[in-house]
Structure formats: structure tokens, C-alpha cells
PDB file of C-alpha atoms in Angstrom:
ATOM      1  CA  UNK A  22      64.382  82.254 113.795  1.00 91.00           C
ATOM      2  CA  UNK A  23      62.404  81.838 116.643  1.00 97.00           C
ATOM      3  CA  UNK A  24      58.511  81.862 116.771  1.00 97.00           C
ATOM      4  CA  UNK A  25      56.287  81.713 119.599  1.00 98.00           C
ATOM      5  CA  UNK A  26      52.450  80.929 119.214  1.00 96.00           C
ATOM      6  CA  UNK A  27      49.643  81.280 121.985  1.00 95.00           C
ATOM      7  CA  UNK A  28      46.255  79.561 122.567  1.00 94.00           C
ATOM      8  CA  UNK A  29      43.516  79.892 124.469  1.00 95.00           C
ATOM      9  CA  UNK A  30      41.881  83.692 124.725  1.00 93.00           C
ATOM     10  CA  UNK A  31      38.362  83.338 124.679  1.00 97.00           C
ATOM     11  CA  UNK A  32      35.269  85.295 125.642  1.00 98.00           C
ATOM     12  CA  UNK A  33      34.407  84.086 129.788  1.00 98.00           C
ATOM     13  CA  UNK A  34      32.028  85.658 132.256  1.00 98.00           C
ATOM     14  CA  UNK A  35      33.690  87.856 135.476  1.00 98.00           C
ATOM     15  CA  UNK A  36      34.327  85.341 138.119  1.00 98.00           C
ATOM     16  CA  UNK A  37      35.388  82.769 135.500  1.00 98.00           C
ATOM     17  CA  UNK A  38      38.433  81.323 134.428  1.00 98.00           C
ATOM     18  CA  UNK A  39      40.862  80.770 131.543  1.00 98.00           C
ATOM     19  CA  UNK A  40      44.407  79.038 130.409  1.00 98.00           C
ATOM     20  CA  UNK A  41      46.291  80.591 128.137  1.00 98.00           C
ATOM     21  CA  UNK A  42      49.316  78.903 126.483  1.00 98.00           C
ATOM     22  CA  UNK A  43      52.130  79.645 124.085  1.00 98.00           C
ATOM     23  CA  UNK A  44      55.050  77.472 122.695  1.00 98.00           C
ATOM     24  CA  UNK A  45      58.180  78.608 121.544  1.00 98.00           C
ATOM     25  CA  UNK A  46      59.731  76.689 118.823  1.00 97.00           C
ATOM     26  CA  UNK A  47      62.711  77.106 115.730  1.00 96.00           C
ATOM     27  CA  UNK A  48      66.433  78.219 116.259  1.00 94.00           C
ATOM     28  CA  UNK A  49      66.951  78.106 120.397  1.00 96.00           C
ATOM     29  CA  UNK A  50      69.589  77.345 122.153  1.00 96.00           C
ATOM     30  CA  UNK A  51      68.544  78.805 125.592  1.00 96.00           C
ATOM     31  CA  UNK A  52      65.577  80.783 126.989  1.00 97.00           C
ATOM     32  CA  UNK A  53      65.671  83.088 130.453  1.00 97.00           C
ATOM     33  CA  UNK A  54      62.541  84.896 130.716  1.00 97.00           C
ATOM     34  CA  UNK A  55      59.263  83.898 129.501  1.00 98.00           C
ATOM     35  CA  UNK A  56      56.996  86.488 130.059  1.00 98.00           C
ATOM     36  CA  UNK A  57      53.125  87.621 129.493  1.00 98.00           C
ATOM     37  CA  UNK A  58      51.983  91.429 128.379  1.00 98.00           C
ATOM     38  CA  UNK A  59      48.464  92.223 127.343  1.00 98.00           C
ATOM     39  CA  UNK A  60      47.415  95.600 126.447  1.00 98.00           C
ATOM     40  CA  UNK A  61      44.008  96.700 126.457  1.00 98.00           C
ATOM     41  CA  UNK A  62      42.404  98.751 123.975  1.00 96.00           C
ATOM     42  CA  UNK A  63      43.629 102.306 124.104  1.00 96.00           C
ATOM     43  CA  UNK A  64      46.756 101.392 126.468  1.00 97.00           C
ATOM     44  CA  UNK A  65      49.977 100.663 126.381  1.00 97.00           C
ATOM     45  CA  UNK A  66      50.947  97.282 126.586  1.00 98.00           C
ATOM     46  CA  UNK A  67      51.883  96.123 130.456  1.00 98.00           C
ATOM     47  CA  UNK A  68      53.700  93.217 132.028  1.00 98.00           C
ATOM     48  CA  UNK A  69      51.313  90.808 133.758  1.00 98.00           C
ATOM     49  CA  UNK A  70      53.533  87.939 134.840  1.00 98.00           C
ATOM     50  CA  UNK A  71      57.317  87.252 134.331  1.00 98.00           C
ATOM     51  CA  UNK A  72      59.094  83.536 134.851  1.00 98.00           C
ATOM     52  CA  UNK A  73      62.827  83.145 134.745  1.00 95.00           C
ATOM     53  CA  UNK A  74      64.151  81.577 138.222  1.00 90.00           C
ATOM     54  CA  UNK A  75      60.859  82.206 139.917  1.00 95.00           C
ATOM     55  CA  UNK A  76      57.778  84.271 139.101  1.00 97.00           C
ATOM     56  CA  UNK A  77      56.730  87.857 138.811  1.00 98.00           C
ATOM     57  CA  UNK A  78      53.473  89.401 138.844  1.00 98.00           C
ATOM     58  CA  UNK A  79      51.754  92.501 138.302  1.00 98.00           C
ATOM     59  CA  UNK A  80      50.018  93.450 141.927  1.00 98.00           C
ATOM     60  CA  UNK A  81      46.651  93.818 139.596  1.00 97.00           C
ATOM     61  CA  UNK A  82      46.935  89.924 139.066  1.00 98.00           C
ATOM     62  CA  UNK A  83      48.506  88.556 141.987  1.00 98.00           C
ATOM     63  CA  UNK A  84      46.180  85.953 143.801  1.00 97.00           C
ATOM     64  CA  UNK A  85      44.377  85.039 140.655  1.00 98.00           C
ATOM     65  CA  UNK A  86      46.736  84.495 137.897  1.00 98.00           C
ATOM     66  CA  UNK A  87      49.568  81.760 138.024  1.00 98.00           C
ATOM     67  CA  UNK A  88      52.228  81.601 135.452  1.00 98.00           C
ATOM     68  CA  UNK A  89      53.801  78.312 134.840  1.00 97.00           C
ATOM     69  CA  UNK A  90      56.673  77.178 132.564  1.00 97.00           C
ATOM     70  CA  UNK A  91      57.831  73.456 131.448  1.00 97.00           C
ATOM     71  CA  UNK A  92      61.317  74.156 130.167  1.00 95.00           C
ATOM     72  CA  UNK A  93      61.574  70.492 129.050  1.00 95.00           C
ATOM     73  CA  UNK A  94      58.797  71.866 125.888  1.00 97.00           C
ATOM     74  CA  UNK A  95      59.904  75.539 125.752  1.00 97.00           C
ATOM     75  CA  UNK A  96      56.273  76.453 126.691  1.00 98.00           C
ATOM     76  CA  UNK A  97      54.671  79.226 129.160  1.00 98.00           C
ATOM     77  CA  UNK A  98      51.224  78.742 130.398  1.00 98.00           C
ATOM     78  CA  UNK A  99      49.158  81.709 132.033  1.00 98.00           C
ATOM     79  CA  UNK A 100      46.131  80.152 134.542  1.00 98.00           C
ATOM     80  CA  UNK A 101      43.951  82.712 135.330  1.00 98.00           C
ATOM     81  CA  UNK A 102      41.431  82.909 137.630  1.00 98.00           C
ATOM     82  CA  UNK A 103      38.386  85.167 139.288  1.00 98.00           C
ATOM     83  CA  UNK A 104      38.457  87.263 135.569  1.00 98.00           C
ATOM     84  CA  UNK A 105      37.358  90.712 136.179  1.00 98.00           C
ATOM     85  CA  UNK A 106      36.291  93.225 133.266  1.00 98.00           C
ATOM     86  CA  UNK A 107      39.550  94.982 133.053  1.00 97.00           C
ATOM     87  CA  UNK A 108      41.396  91.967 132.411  1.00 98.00           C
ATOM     88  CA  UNK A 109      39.902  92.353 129.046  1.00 98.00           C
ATOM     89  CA  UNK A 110      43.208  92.549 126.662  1.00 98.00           C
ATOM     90  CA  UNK A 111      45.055  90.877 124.118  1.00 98.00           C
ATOM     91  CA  UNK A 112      47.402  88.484 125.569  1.00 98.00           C
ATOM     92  CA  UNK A 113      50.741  88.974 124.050  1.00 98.00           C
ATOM     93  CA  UNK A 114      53.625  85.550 124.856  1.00 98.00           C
ATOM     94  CA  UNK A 115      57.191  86.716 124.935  1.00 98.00           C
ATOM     95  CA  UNK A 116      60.500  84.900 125.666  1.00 98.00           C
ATOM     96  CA  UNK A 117      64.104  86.269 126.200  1.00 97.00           C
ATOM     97  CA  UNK A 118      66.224  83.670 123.342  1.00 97.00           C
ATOM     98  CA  UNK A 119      69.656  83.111 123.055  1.00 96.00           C
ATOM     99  CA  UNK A 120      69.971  81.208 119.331  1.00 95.00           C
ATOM    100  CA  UNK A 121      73.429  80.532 119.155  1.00 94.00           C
ATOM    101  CA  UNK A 122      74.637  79.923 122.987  1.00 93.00           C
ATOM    102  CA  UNK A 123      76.882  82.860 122.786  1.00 94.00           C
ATOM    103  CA  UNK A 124      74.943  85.038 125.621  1.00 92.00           C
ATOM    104  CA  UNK A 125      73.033  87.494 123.444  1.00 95.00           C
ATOM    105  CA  UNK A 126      69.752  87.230 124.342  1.00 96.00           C
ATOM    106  CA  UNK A 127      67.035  88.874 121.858  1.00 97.00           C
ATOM    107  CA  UNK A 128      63.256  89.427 122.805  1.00 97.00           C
ATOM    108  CA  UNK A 129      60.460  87.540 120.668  1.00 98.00           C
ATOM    109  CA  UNK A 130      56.828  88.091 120.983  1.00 98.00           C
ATOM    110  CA  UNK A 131      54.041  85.733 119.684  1.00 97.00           C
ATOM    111  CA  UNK A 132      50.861  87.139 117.790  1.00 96.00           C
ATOM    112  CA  UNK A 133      48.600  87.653 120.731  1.00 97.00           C
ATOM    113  CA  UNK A 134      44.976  86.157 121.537  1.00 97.00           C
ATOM    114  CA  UNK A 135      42.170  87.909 122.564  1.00 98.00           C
ATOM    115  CA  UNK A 136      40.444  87.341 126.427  1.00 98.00           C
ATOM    116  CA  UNK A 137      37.299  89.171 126.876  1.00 98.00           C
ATOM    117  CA  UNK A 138      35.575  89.265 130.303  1.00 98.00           C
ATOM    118  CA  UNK A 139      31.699  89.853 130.463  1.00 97.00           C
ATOM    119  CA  UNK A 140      30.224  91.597 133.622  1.00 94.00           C
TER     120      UNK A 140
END
């Protein structure tokens, strides 16, 4: 199995900033996407940033939120920056893992953490 755990929500005023982190770890052989969703309360849950050969962002976070992957660890890091209100979410990891090198690639989401942006 394959389980992915995230880090660093937190509670920051608008204008601030934040890291996020989450590490994928157990049975993988290869990973293409690693991905970031949050879904507000009373929404469905929404892309925010995508990495596989390059990066992919939702136009509601593009100029202040930078995705970055170390494939060496099997870890996806979300900076973001210039928090507004309605960023407010839980921050849900993902990754796109092949366990057994045949090519079947199954999606695996970590627990989410919570960011809350004051105004």
C-alpha cells in the first residue's frame, strides 16, 4: 500500500504565507502526477496545482502558489503566498502510483490539513 501524509496547514493572516508538504511512502515503484486539491466547506473539492513533467495551476492561484516536487524523496511541497480568505480549505496531497512497474497507475490521497486565512 501506499500512504501519503501532509504537514503544515495552519491558521495565517490574508497577505501571509504558508508551506504545505506531504510525503509519499510504502509499496511504489513509480509516481507521475503529484497533485494538490482542497475543498472548502460546502464545495466540492478542486484542483489547485498539478506536477508531473512541469506544473499546473488553477488560474485562482497562479502568481502566488508554487508547487514543487523532489522525486529523489517522493515528496510534493505547496508554497503559498499573498493568502486570501477564500483560500481557506482543507488541503488534500494526492499522487498518481504505479506499485508494481506494470503501468497501472492508481490515485492515492493523504488525510488533508486544514489552512485558514484571517481577513
Amino acid at each position: 500500500q501506499v500512504q501519503l501524509v501532509e504537514s503544515g496547514g495552519g491558521l495565517v493572516q490574508a497577505g501571509g504565507s504558508l508551506r504545505l508538504s506531504c510525503a509519499a511512502s510504502g509499496s511504489i515503484f513509480k509516481i507521475d502526477a503529484m497533485n494538490w486539491y482542497r475543498q472548502a466547506q460546502g464545495q466540492q473539492r478542486a484542483l489547485v496545482a498539478s506536477v508531473s513533467d512541469s506544473a499546473n495551476y488553477a488560474d485562482s492561484v497562479k502568481g502566488r502558489f508554487t508547487i514543487e516536487r523532489d522525486n529523489s524523496k517522493n515528496t510534493v511541497a505547496l508554497q503559498m503566498n499573498s493568502l486570501k480568505p477564500e483560500d481557506t480549505a482543507v488541503y488534500y496531497c494526492s499522487a498518481d502510483v504505479d506499485t508494481l512497474g506494470y503501468g497501472n497507475y492508481r490515485v492515492y490521497w493523504g488525510q488533508g490539513t486544514q489552512v485558514t486565512v484571517s481577513s
